[in-house]
Short mmCIF file of C-alpha atoms in Angstrom, two decimals:
data_model
loop_
_atom_site.label_atom_id
_atom_site.label_comp_id
_atom_site.label_asym_id
_atom_site.label_seq_id
_atom_site.Cartn_x
_atom_site.Cartn_y
_atom_site.Cartn_z
CA MET A 1 -14.18 30.57 -13.69
CA SER A 2 -16.31 28.24 -15.73
CA ASP A 3 -13.55 27.86 -18.32
CA SER A 4 -11.22 26.29 -15.77
CA PRO A 5 -10.35 22.62 -16.31
CA LEU A 6 -11.05 22.02 -12.63
CA ASN A 7 -14.66 23.07 -13.05
CA GLU A 8 -15.45 21.16 -16.21
CA THR A 9 -18.44 18.83 -16.15
CA PRO A 10 -17.33 15.18 -15.88
CA SER A 11 -17.29 13.35 -19.19
CA THR A 12 -20.56 11.92 -20.46
CA SER A 13 -19.21 8.38 -20.38
CA HIS A 14 -18.96 8.50 -16.59
CA ASN A 15 -21.76 10.95 -15.72
CA ILE A 16 -24.38 8.36 -14.81
CA GLU A 17 -21.88 6.20 -12.96
CA LEU A 18 -20.53 9.14 -10.97
CA ASN A 19 -24.06 10.08 -9.91
CA GLN A 20 -24.53 6.54 -8.66
CA LEU A 21 -21.33 6.41 -6.61
CA HIS A 22 -21.42 6.55 -2.82
CA ILE A 23 -18.11 7.77 -1.41
CA LEU A 24 -17.09 7.69 2.26
CA LEU A 25 -14.70 10.55 3.10
CA ILE A 26 -12.77 10.16 6.38
CA GLU A 27 -10.76 13.23 7.44
CA THR A 28 -10.20 14.57 10.97
CA HIS A 29 -9.73 18.22 9.96
CA GLN A 30 -13.04 19.88 9.15
CA THR A 31 -11.68 22.48 6.70
CA THR A 32 -9.82 19.87 4.67
CA ARG A 33 -12.80 17.52 4.78
CA ILE A 34 -15.16 20.19 3.43
CA SER A 35 -12.70 21.15 0.68
CA ILE A 36 -12.30 17.55 -0.48
CA LYS A 37 -16.08 17.06 -0.35
CA ASN A 38 -16.50 20.10 -2.61
CA GLN A 39 -14.01 18.63 -5.06
CA LEU A 40 -15.89 15.33 -5.13
CA TYR A 41 -19.11 17.25 -5.72
CA LYS A 42 -17.55 19.08 -8.67
CA MET A 43 -16.67 15.71 -10.19
CA GLY A 44 -20.37 14.85 -10.28
CA ILE A 45 -20.42 12.72 -7.14
CA ARG A 46 -23.48 13.66 -5.07
CA ASP A 47 -23.71 10.84 -2.53
CA ILE A 48 -20.89 11.58 -0.07
CA SER A 49 -20.82 10.34 3.53
CA GLN A 50 -18.39 12.03 5.91
CA ALA A 51 -16.62 10.93 9.08
CA GLN A 52 -14.07 12.73 11.22
CA SER A 53 -12.93 9.71 13.28
CA TYR A 54 -12.50 5.96 13.18
CA ASP A 55 -15.65 5.41 15.27
CA GLU A 56 -17.79 7.60 13.00
CA ALA A 57 -16.41 5.82 9.96
CA LYS A 58 -17.30 2.40 11.41
CA LYS A 59 -20.90 3.55 12.01
CA VAL A 60 -21.22 4.55 8.36
CA ILE A 61 -19.55 1.36 7.14
CA ASN A 62 -21.79 -0.87 9.27
CA ARG A 63 -25.03 0.59 7.90
CA GLN A 64 -26.92 -2.03 5.92
CA GLU A 65 -29.23 0.24 3.90
CA PHE A 66 -26.55 1.15 1.34
CA GLU A 67 -23.30 -0.05 -0.17
CA LEU A 68 -20.22 2.17 -0.45
CA SER A 69 -18.46 2.52 -3.82
CA ALA A 70 -15.08 3.74 -2.52
CA ILE A 71 -13.40 5.08 0.62
CA VAL A 72 -11.09 8.11 0.77
CA CYS A 73 -9.35 8.07 4.15
CA ASP A 74 -6.67 10.12 5.89
CA TRP A 75 -3.73 8.19 7.34
CA ASP A 76 -3.89 9.99 10.70
CA LEU A 77 -7.21 9.40 12.48
CA GLY A 78 -6.15 10.62 15.91
CA ASN A 79 -6.06 7.60 18.22
CA THR A 80 -5.60 5.19 15.32
CA THR A 81 -4.73 5.21 11.62
CA GLY A 82 -6.44 4.73 8.31
CA LEU A 83 -4.16 1.72 7.84
CA GLU A 84 -5.84 -0.07 10.77
CA LEU A 85 -9.27 0.62 9.28
CA LEU A 86 -8.04 -0.72 5.94
CA LYS A 87 -6.79 -3.93 7.56
CA GLU A 88 -10.12 -4.42 9.31
CA LEU A 89 -12.09 -3.99 6.08
CA ARG A 90 -9.80 -6.29 4.10
CA GLY A 91 -10.28 -8.95 6.77
CA GLY A 92 -14.06 -8.92 6.37
CA GLU A 93 -16.35 -10.00 3.57
CA ARG A 94 -18.50 -6.97 2.73
CA TYR A 95 -15.80 -4.46 1.79
CA ARG A 96 -12.83 -6.75 1.15
CA SER A 97 -12.45 -5.47 -2.42
CA ILE A 98 -13.70 -1.88 -2.10
CA PRO A 99 -11.40 0.79 -3.63
CA PHE A 100 -9.59 2.33 -0.63
CA LEU A 101 -7.54 5.52 -1.15
CA LEU A 102 -5.19 6.57 1.67
CA MET A 103 -4.13 10.21 2.02
CA ALA A 104 -0.74 10.69 3.70
CA ALA A 105 1.07 13.86 4.76
CA THR A 106 4.57 12.39 4.47
CA LYS A 107 6.30 9.76 2.37
CA VAL A 108 7.75 7.01 4.57
CA LYS A 109 8.64 3.99 2.45
CA SER A 110 7.99 1.48 5.24
CA ASP A 111 4.49 2.93 5.77
CA ILE A 112 3.73 2.75 2.06
CA ILE A 113 4.86 -0.87 1.94
CA ARG A 114 2.68 -1.69 4.97
CA ALA A 115 -0.29 -0.10 3.24
CA ILE A 116 0.38 -2.06 0.05
CA GLN A 117 0.63 -5.31 2.01
CA ALA A 118 -2.67 -4.46 3.73
CA GLY A 119 -4.38 -4.17 0.35
CA VAL A 120 -4.57 -0.42 -0.25
CA SER A 121 -5.90 0.56 -3.69
CA GLY A 122 -3.90 3.79 -3.90
CA VAL A 123 -1.86 6.27 -1.85
CA MET A 124 -1.95 10.03 -2.40
CA LEU A 125 0.49 12.43 -0.77
CA LYS A 126 -0.75 15.70 0.69
CA PRO A 127 -1.06 18.37 -0.46
CA PHE A 128 -2.84 17.46 -3.69
CA ASN A 129 -5.12 19.31 -6.08
CA GLY A 130 -8.60 18.52 -7.31
CA LYS A 131 -7.35 17.30 -10.67
CA THR A 132 -5.05 14.77 -8.98
CA LEU A 133 -7.89 13.52 -6.77
CA GLN A 134 -10.19 13.16 -9.76
CA GLU A 135 -7.59 11.25 -11.79
CA LYS A 136 -6.83 8.94 -8.87
CA LEU A 137 -10.49 8.11 -8.21
CA HIS A 138 -11.15 7.45 -11.89
CA GLN A 139 -8.09 5.21 -11.95
CA LEU A 140 -9.24 3.20 -8.91
CA ILE A 141 -12.91 2.88 -9.90
CA TYR A 142 -12.95 2.75 -13.70
CA SER A 143 -9.50 2.05 -15.11
CA PRO A 144 -8.90 -1.39 -16.66
CA GLU A 145 -5.41 -1.21 -15.17
CA LYS A 146 -7.02 -1.96 -11.80
CA ARG A 147 -8.49 -5.22 -13.07
CA PRO A 148 -6.46 -8.46 -13.06
CA LEU A 149 -4.01 -8.66 -15.90
CA SER A 150 -5.91 -11.54 -17.50
CA THR A 151 -9.00 -9.33 -18.04
CA ARG A 152 -7.24 -6.41 -19.73
CA SER A 153 -7.94 -5.92 -23.38
CA PRO A 154 -5.06 -5.83 -25.90
CA GLN A 155 -6.10 -2.27 -26.75
CA ALA A 156 -5.79 -1.21 -23.10
CA LYS A 157 -2.28 -2.64 -22.97
CA ALA A 158 -1.36 -0.92 -26.22
CA ASP A 159 -2.68 2.40 -24.91
CA THR A 160 -0.59 2.00 -21.76
CA ASN A 161 2.59 1.62 -23.81
CA THR A 162 1.89 4.53 -26.15
CA ALA A 163 4.59 7.17 -25.77
CA PRO A 164 3.42 10.73 -25.07
CA SER A 165 3.88 13.34 -27.76
CA PRO A 166 7.14 15.26 -27.34
CA ARG A 167 6.74 18.70 -25.87
CA SER A 168 8.29 21.83 -27.28
CA PRO A 169 11.13 23.55 -25.38
CA GLN A 170 8.66 26.30 -24.41
CA GLU A 171 6.31 23.76 -22.79
CA LYS A 172 9.10 22.14 -20.81
CA ARG A 173 9.87 25.36 -18.93
CA SER A 174 8.18 25.91 -15.58
CA LYS A 175 5.31 28.39 -15.44
CA ILE A 176 5.39 31.20 -12.85
CA LEU A 177 2.53 33.51 -11.89
CA VAL A 178 3.45 37.09 -10.96
CA VAL A 179 0.79 39.02 -9.01
CA ASP A 180 1.26 42.77 -8.56
CA ASP A 181 -1.04 45.79 -8.94
CA GLN A 182 1.79 47.75 -10.62
CA PRO A 183 2.32 46.77 -14.30
CA ASP A 184 5.88 48.13 -14.17
CA ASN A 185 6.78 45.64 -11.43
CA ILE A 186 5.28 42.79 -13.46
CA MET A 187 7.31 43.83 -16.50
CA LEU A 188 10.50 44.06 -14.43
CA ILE A 189 10.08 40.58 -12.93
CA GLY A 190 8.99 39.18 -16.29
CA ASP A 191 12.13 40.51 -17.98
CA ILE A 192 14.29 38.80 -15.35
CA LEU A 193 12.51 35.44 -15.57
CA GLN A 194 11.44 35.12 -19.20
CA ALA A 195 14.71 33.59 -20.42
CA ASP A 196 14.26 30.54 -18.18
CA TYR A 197 10.55 30.41 -17.34
CA ARG A 198 7.08 30.97 -18.77
CA VAL A 199 5.48 33.95 -17.02
CA VAL A 200 1.78 34.75 -16.59
CA ALA A 201 0.45 37.74 -14.63
CA ALA A 202 -2.47 39.03 -12.56
CA THR A 203 -2.92 42.61 -11.37
CA ASP A 204 -5.06 42.12 -8.25
CA GLY A 205 -6.12 39.56 -5.66
CA GLU A 206 -9.49 38.88 -7.28
CA LYS A 207 -8.06 38.04 -10.73
CA PHE A 208 -5.29 36.09 -9.02
CA LEU A 209 -7.43 33.03 -8.18
CA GLN A 210 -9.07 33.09 -11.62
CA THR A 211 -5.64 33.04 -13.25
CA VAL A 212 -4.54 30.10 -11.10
CA GLN A 213 -7.64 28.16 -12.14
CA LYS A 214 -7.01 28.85 -15.83
CA ASN A 215 -3.36 27.74 -15.51
CA PRO A 216 -3.28 24.43 -13.58
CA ASP A 217 0.39 23.91 -14.52
CA ILE A 218 1.64 26.91 -12.47
CA GLU A 219 4.62 25.78 -10.38
CA LEU A 220 5.37 28.96 -8.40
CA ILE A 221 3.62 32.22 -7.46
CA LEU A 222 5.36 35.55 -6.82
CA LEU A 223 2.79 37.55 -4.84
CA ASP A 224 2.89 41.22 -3.86
CA ILE A 225 1.66 41.94 -0.32
CA MET A 226 0.40 45.52 -0.71
CA MET A 227 -2.52 45.39 -3.18
CA PRO A 228 -5.96 47.08 -3.20
CA LYS A 229 -9.19 45.17 -2.41
CA ILE A 230 -7.51 41.88 -1.48
CA ASN A 231 -3.96 42.12 -0.15
CA GLY A 232 -1.36 39.44 -0.77
CA ILE A 233 -1.68 37.79 2.66
CA ASP A 234 -5.46 37.33 2.32
CA ALA A 235 -5.02 36.13 -1.26
CA CYS A 236 -2.48 33.55 -0.09
CA ARG A 237 -4.86 32.34 2.64
CA ALA A 238 -7.63 31.93 0.05
CA LEU A 239 -5.28 29.94 -2.17
CA LYS A 240 -4.15 27.60 0.61
CA ARG A 241 -7.75 26.89 1.65
CA ARG A 242 -8.26 25.22 -1.73
CA PRO A 243 -6.87 21.65 -1.74
CA GLU A 244 -6.39 21.80 -5.50
CA PHE A 245 -4.05 24.82 -5.14
CA GLU A 246 -2.42 24.45 -1.72
CA HIS A 247 0.55 22.55 -3.16
CA ILE A 248 1.72 25.61 -5.18
CA PRO A 249 4.60 27.42 -3.39
CA VAL A 250 4.12 31.16 -2.80
CA ILE A 251 6.94 33.72 -2.46
CA PHE A 252 5.94 37.16 -1.21
CA VAL A 253 7.46 40.16 -2.98
CA SER A 254 7.20 43.37 -0.97
CA ALA A 255 8.94 46.51 0.18
CA LEU A 256 7.73 45.66 3.68
CA SER A 257 10.35 44.32 6.06
CA ASP A 258 8.29 44.42 9.25
CA VAL A 259 8.71 41.21 11.27
CA ILE A 260 4.98 41.01 12.06
CA ASP A 261 4.06 41.24 8.36
CA LEU A 262 6.57 38.51 7.56
CA GLN A 263 5.13 36.32 10.31
CA LYS A 264 1.63 36.83 8.89
CA GLY A 265 2.91 35.92 5.45
CA PHE A 266 4.49 32.66 6.59
CA ALA A 267 1.42 31.85 8.68
CA ALA A 268 -0.71 32.31 5.54
CA GLY A 269 1.33 29.62 3.78
CA ALA A 270 4.20 31.40 2.04
CA VAL A 271 7.50 29.55 1.68
CA ASP A 272 9.78 32.58 1.26
CA TYR A 273 9.88 36.34 0.64
CA ILE A 274 11.89 38.78 -1.49
CA THR A 275 12.20 42.47 -0.67
CA LYS A 276 11.94 45.34 -3.12
CA PRO A 277 13.87 46.73 -4.90
CA ILE A 278 14.43 43.36 -6.54
CA GLU A 279 17.96 42.06 -7.05
CA PRO A 280 17.86 39.84 -10.21
CA SER A 281 20.43 37.32 -8.97
CA ILE A 282 18.57 36.81 -5.68
CA LEU A 283 15.21 36.49 -7.44
CA LEU A 284 16.57 33.88 -9.87
CA ALA A 285 18.25 31.91 -7.07
CA ARG A 286 15.11 31.82 -4.88
CA VAL A 287 12.85 30.90 -7.79
CA LYS A 288 15.17 28.12 -8.94
CA ALA A 289 15.43 26.66 -5.42
CA HIS A 290 11.69 26.56 -4.75
CA ILE A 291 10.77 25.18 -8.16
CA HIS A 292 13.33 22.43 -7.61
CA LEU A 293 11.76 21.66 -4.22
CA LYS A 294 8.28 21.47 -5.74
CA GLN A 295 9.42 19.23 -8.56
CA SER A 296 11.15 16.97 -6.03
CA MET A 297 7.89 16.67 -4.09
CA ASP A 298 5.99 15.90 -7.29
CA SER A 299 8.57 13.26 -8.10
CA MET A 300 8.11 11.67 -4.67
CA LYS A 301 4.36 11.52 -5.20
CA ASN A 302 4.89 9.79 -8.53
CA GLU A 303 7.32 7.40 -6.87
CA VAL A 304 4.69 6.47 -4.29
CA ASP A 305 2.15 5.75 -7.03
CA THR A 306 4.72 3.73 -8.97
CA LEU A 307 5.67 1.75 -5.86
CA ALA A 308 2.04 0.93 -5.15
CA GLU A 309 1.33 -0.04 -8.77
CA THR A 310 4.47 -2.17 -9.02
CA ALA A 311 3.60 -4.06 -5.85
CA ARG A 312 0.04 -4.63 -7.08
CA LEU A 313 1.22 -5.95 -10.44
CA GLN A 314 3.78 -8.18 -8.76
CA LEU A 315 1.08 -9.65 -6.55
CA GLU A 316 -1.19 -10.30 -9.54
CA MET A 317 1.65 -11.95 -11.45
CA GLU A 318 2.46 -14.21 -8.49
CA GLN A 319 -1.17 -15.25 -8.15
CA LEU A 320 -1.52 -15.91 -11.90
CA HIS A 321 1.72 -17.88 -11.90
CA HIS A 322 0.54 -20.12 -9.07
CA ILE A 323 -2.88 -20.65 -10.63
CA ASN A 324 -1.36 -21.49 -14.03
CA MET A 325 0.93 -24.08 -12.41
CA LYS A 326 -1.96 -26.03 -10.89
CA LYS A 327 -3.44 -27.41 -14.11
CA PRO A 328 -0.33 -29.17 -15.47
CA ILE A 329 0.37 -30.65 -12.04
CA ALA A 330 -3.21 -31.89 -11.74
CA ASP A 331 -2.96 -33.39 -15.24
CA LEU A 332 0.28 -35.12 -14.26
CA LEU A 333 -1.36 -36.62 -11.18
CA THR A 334 -4.31 -37.91 -13.21
CA ARG A 335 -2.12 -39.49 -15.88
CA THR A 336 0.27 -41.18 -13.46
CA LEU A 337 -2.66 -42.61 -11.52
CA ARG A 338 -4.23 -43.93 -14.71
CA LEU A 339 -0.95 -45.43 -15.92
CA SER A 340 -0.20 -47.07 -12.56
CA LYS A 341 -3.52 -48.93 -12.77
CA SER A 342 -2.97 -50.09 -16.35
CA ARG A 343 -2.76 -53.80 -17.03
CA GLY A 344 0.51 -55.28 -18.16
CA ILE A 345 2.73 -52.75 -16.37
CA ASP A 346 5.58 -54.32 -14.40
CA GLU A 347 6.04 -53.76 -10.68
CA GLU A 348 9.15 -51.58 -10.97
CA ALA A 349 7.43 -49.20 -13.40
CA ARG A 350 4.40 -49.09 -11.11
CA ARG A 351 6.61 -48.06 -8.17
CA GLU A 352 8.22 -45.35 -10.30
CA LEU A 353 4.81 -44.02 -11.31
CA GLU A 354 3.66 -44.00 -7.69
CA GLN A 355 6.78 -42.03 -6.75
CA ILE A 356 6.10 -39.55 -9.56
CA GLY A 357 2.56 -39.21 -8.22
CA GLN A 358 3.86 -38.54 -4.71
CA ASP A 359 6.29 -35.92 -6.04
CA ALA A 360 3.46 -34.26 -7.98
CA LYS A 361 1.30 -34.17 -4.85
CA GLN A 362 4.17 -32.56 -2.93
CA LEU A 363 4.61 -29.98 -5.69
CA MET A 364 0.87 -29.21 -5.64
CA ARG A 365 1.04 -28.71 -1.86
CA GLN A 366 3.96 -26.30 -2.30
CA VAL A 367 2.06 -24.32 -4.94
CA ASN A 368 -1.04 -24.15 -2.74
CA ARG A 369 0.98 -23.04 0.28
CA THR A 370 2.78 -20.37 -1.71
CA LEU A 371 -0.55 -19.08 -3.01
CA VAL A 372 -1.93 -19.02 0.54
CA LEU A 373 1.18 -17.16 1.71
CA THR A 374 0.70 -14.56 -1.04
CA GLN A 375 -2.88 -14.03 0.11
CA ILE A 376 -1.75 -13.73 3.74
CA GLU A 377 0.82 -11.10 2.76
CA ASN A 378 -1.93 -9.21 0.93
CA ASN A 379 -4.33 -9.45 3.89
CA SER A 380 -6.89 -11.24 1.72
CA TYR A 381 -6.78 -14.73 3.25
CA GLN A 382 -9.63 -15.78 5.54
CA PRO A 383 -8.76 -18.95 7.52
CA ASP A 384 -11.29 -21.75 7.96
CA CYS A 385 -11.15 -22.00 11.75
CA ASN A 386 -12.14 -24.98 13.87
CA LEU A 387 -10.96 -26.59 17.09
CA VAL A 388 -7.52 -28.08 16.46
CA ASN A 389 -5.62 -30.57 18.64
CA LEU A 390 -2.12 -29.14 18.28
CA ARG A 391 -0.61 -32.15 20.01
CA GLU A 392 -2.02 -34.51 17.38
CA VAL A 393 -0.86 -32.21 14.59
CA ILE A 394 2.72 -32.18 15.94
CA GLU A 395 2.79 -35.96 16.40
CA THR A 396 1.40 -36.59 12.90
CA VAL A 397 3.76 -34.19 11.13
CA SER A 398 6.87 -35.28 13.04
CA SER A 399 6.09 -38.97 12.46
CA GLU A 400 5.71 -38.33 8.73
CA LEU A 401 9.01 -36.43 8.59
CA ALA A 402 10.73 -39.20 10.54
CA LYS A 403 10.10 -41.56 7.62
CA SER A 404 12.56 -39.65 5.45
CA SER A 405 14.98 -38.24 8.06
CA PRO A 406 16.70 -39.26 11.34
CA LEU A 407 14.22 -37.06 13.25
CA LYS A 408 12.95 -38.83 16.37
CA PRO A 409 9.43 -37.60 17.17
CA GLN A 410 9.89 -37.17 20.92
CA LEU A 411 7.41 -34.63 22.26
CA SER A 412 7.14 -33.37 25.83
CA CYS A 413 3.56 -32.21 26.24
CA GLN A 414 1.53 -30.51 28.97
CA GLY A 415 -2.19 -30.80 28.23
CA GLU A 416 -3.99 -31.53 24.98
CA GLY A 417 -3.05 -28.31 23.21
CA ILE A 418 -6.53 -27.42 21.95
CA ILE A 419 -6.76 -24.13 20.02
CA ARG A 420 -9.11 -22.54 17.49
CA ALA A 421 -7.34 -22.23 14.15
CA GLU A 422 -7.20 -23.61 10.61
CA GLN A 423 -6.10 -27.25 10.63
CA LEU A 424 -4.19 -27.15 7.34
CA LEU A 425 -2.32 -23.97 8.28
CA CYS A 426 -1.34 -25.49 11.63
CA GLN A 427 0.07 -28.49 9.78
CA SER A 428 2.03 -26.18 7.48
CA ILE A 429 3.35 -24.16 10.42
CA ILE A 430 4.57 -27.22 12.32
CA GLU A 431 6.05 -28.83 9.20
CA ASN A 432 7.92 -25.65 8.25
CA ILE A 433 9.27 -25.24 11.79
CA LEU A 434 10.56 -28.82 11.90
CA LEU A 435 12.02 -28.58 8.39
CA SER A 436 13.79 -25.35 9.41
CA ALA A 437 15.18 -27.11 12.47
CA LEU A 438 16.39 -30.01 10.31
CA THR A 439 18.35 -27.63 8.07
CA ILE A 440 20.42 -26.30 10.98
CA ALA A 441 20.70 -29.40 13.19
CA PRO A 442 24.10 -31.16 13.06
CA ASN A 443 22.31 -34.34 14.15
CA PRO A 444 18.53 -34.44 13.57
CA ALA A 445 18.16 -37.10 16.26
CA THR A 446 19.09 -34.50 18.91
CA ILE A 447 16.14 -32.18 18.15
CA THR A 448 13.69 -31.92 21.05
CA MET A 449 10.11 -30.63 21.07
CA GLN A 450 7.92 -29.26 23.84
CA LEU A 451 4.26 -28.20 23.87
CA GLN A 452 2.84 -26.34 26.83
CA GLY A 453 -0.35 -24.47 27.57
CA LEU A 454 -0.29 -20.76 28.30
CA LYS A 455 -2.98 -18.58 29.83
CA LYS A 456 -4.15 -17.34 26.42
CA GLY A 457 -2.83 -19.99 24.07
CA GLN A 458 -0.29 -22.70 23.32
CA GLN A 459 3.49 -22.58 22.98
CA PHE A 460 5.47 -25.04 20.87
CA THR A 461 9.27 -24.99 21.25
CA VAL A 462 11.80 -26.83 19.09
CA THR A 463 15.33 -26.93 20.50
CA VAL A 464 18.44 -27.64 18.42
CA PRO A 465 21.81 -28.16 20.20
CA ILE A 466 23.77 -25.65 18.13
CA LEU A 467 24.60 -21.94 18.16
CA LEU A 468 23.97 -20.23 14.83
CA HIS A 469 26.26 -17.63 13.28
CA ARG A 470 24.99 -14.08 13.72
CA THR A 471 24.48 -13.64 9.97
CA LEU A 472 22.24 -16.71 9.79
CA VAL A 473 20.24 -15.49 12.79
CA GLU A 474 19.66 -12.12 11.11
CA GLU A 475 18.56 -13.76 7.85
CA PHE A 476 16.59 -16.66 9.33
CA PHE A 477 13.12 -15.15 8.80
CA GLN A 478 13.82 -13.39 5.50
CA LYS A 479 11.57 -14.40 2.64
CA PHE A 480 14.24 -15.55 0.18
CA THR A 481 17.52 -16.54 1.81
CA HIS A 482 18.32 -20.14 2.52
CA GLU A 483 15.93 -22.04 0.24
CA LYS A 484 17.63 -23.65 -2.76
CA ASP A 485 14.31 -24.40 -4.47
CA GLY A 486 13.43 -20.72 -4.92
CA LEU A 487 10.34 -21.01 -2.72
CA PRO A 488 9.68 -18.68 0.22
CA GLY A 489 11.75 -19.58 3.28
CA LYS A 490 10.09 -22.15 5.53
CA ALA A 491 10.71 -20.11 8.69
CA TYR A 492 9.29 -17.00 6.99
CA SER A 493 6.19 -18.90 5.86
CA ALA A 494 5.60 -20.36 9.32
CA GLN A 495 6.00 -16.94 10.92
CA GLN A 496 3.49 -15.29 8.56
CA MET A 497 0.94 -18.05 9.12
CA ALA A 498 1.41 -17.80 12.88
CA ARG A 499 0.89 -14.04 12.81
CA LEU A 500 -2.29 -14.51 10.80
CA HIS A 501 -3.65 -16.37 13.84
CA GLY A 502 -2.53 -13.61 16.21
CA GLY A 503 0.59 -15.52 17.29
CA ASP A 504 4.25 -15.39 16.35
CA LEU A 505 7.37 -17.44 15.69
CA ILE A 506 10.69 -16.27 17.09
CA LEU A 507 14.26 -17.57 17.24
CA GLU A 508 16.27 -17.44 20.47
CA GLN A 509 19.72 -18.66 21.42
CA GLN A 510 20.22 -19.87 24.97
CA GLY A 511 23.49 -21.35 26.19
CA GLU A 512 24.63 -23.74 23.48
CA THR A 513 21.20 -24.20 21.92
CA THR A 514 18.95 -22.53 19.37
CA GLN A 515 15.20 -22.46 19.98
CA LEU A 516 12.32 -21.91 17.58
CA ARG A 517 9.37 -20.81 19.72
CA LEU A 518 5.85 -20.76 18.30
CA THR A 519 2.96 -19.07 20.11
CA LEU A 520 -0.66 -19.46 18.99
CA LEU A 521 -3.71 -17.87 20.66
CA ASN A 522 -6.62 -20.01 21.83
CA ASN A 523 -9.20 -17.82 20.08
CA PRO A 524 -7.54 -15.33 17.71
CA THR A 525 -9.56 -12.34 16.47
CA ILE A 526 -9.49 -13.52 12.87
CA CYS A 527 -11.28 -16.75 13.88
CA ARG A 528 -14.08 -15.10 15.85
CA ASP A 529 -17.59 -15.09 14.43
#
């Protein structure tokens, strides 16, 4: 079995690095955990910590005597999920950027999106083989595609765009393994399949696994049950115990029709069975159906990887775009300030320059807030928390807005409204709430505000005397809906910032009024030392 691609020694270029890696493997099922550990060991990784639960994983993570290189974690951890562990790590300092690979049994798009937003490095659908695991880990740890776009070399980009060599018609056909101790049966099945498929064969259960290893592109196995030494059921069990092979569908071929034998076959991991003597039309139909199912599953796995990669690239592009916008705005501010202080400039021109400066400052604030929002969405923003007087924040923001709108800053307040949060984010939250209220209010002067203390936090309510259309209510918190400037919606931004602090922003309609209700905790988890 040494000639199998799955058992090859890792390439020299990564040998030393692989030996230096420390991987944490988190998997609740012992058999699967041991199998994955063996695959990591074959890759050349020797330092592997294991955990079968969230609590065990936290003990390993919190050890100070070593640093982890990457984490491979199952989605289902019993009482919690790998996603929750990911969020916790991304919210801290030590492992905020560690490669984190989630293993999932099913593809649910909403779950994948949640994982991407939490900062997952990669998602891999079960079952997977050792080659897939190796490629994924190399991609996460070594590939330049995982570095920011600005650090990629032109050669790396060129390599990415290089088209693969076209395959011959023979290579495009699916490969099927036929396992039977009778050569005549192999020849019969081969004659039926050879027009549409590539066929390889094994004559007993021992050679069966060797053949699978030598042919990693096998897409289906036709396996006889009654064979000497190792029967088909035991051979199937051995195959399914290997993570690198368990994804290959197995169809039993046998003269047996006993219900108990069929039950054993399905329990061993078979997906179907065909009885002897073989009817060619039935064999072709079953083979075609199961190969199509396997290819559909492979396609879904690729779609998950593509979705994750697309979201990551989109995030990097957004961050680069915001960063690149800052310099010209800062230059504009500097030049307008210098010009406004120049001698010989008339008063009207000075006022125009001051207005340009104010507009540039506002644009810079919008860029900064959008960048912060992007980091919040990616679970990478750490707020700078201090004691904040929410009452003073509301009064300051509303008074400032009143200078350019008919808003009357009338606030009904119970208590001082002291919370622990980030001052600048609180200002952004309140400003976005009031600006959202101004967009829907028929008369801004009728907007009322109330701040009241709760047992665990503060509640700020803005009431507008109008009932919104159902469509507007449904779209109110969407990211891009009502804003003409192309920036994220103000209500959406305020809601995301509130949730960062463990609170929320909701919209309710009562009687003839619409209320925007903000709740912020006194001491949110993200602000605790």
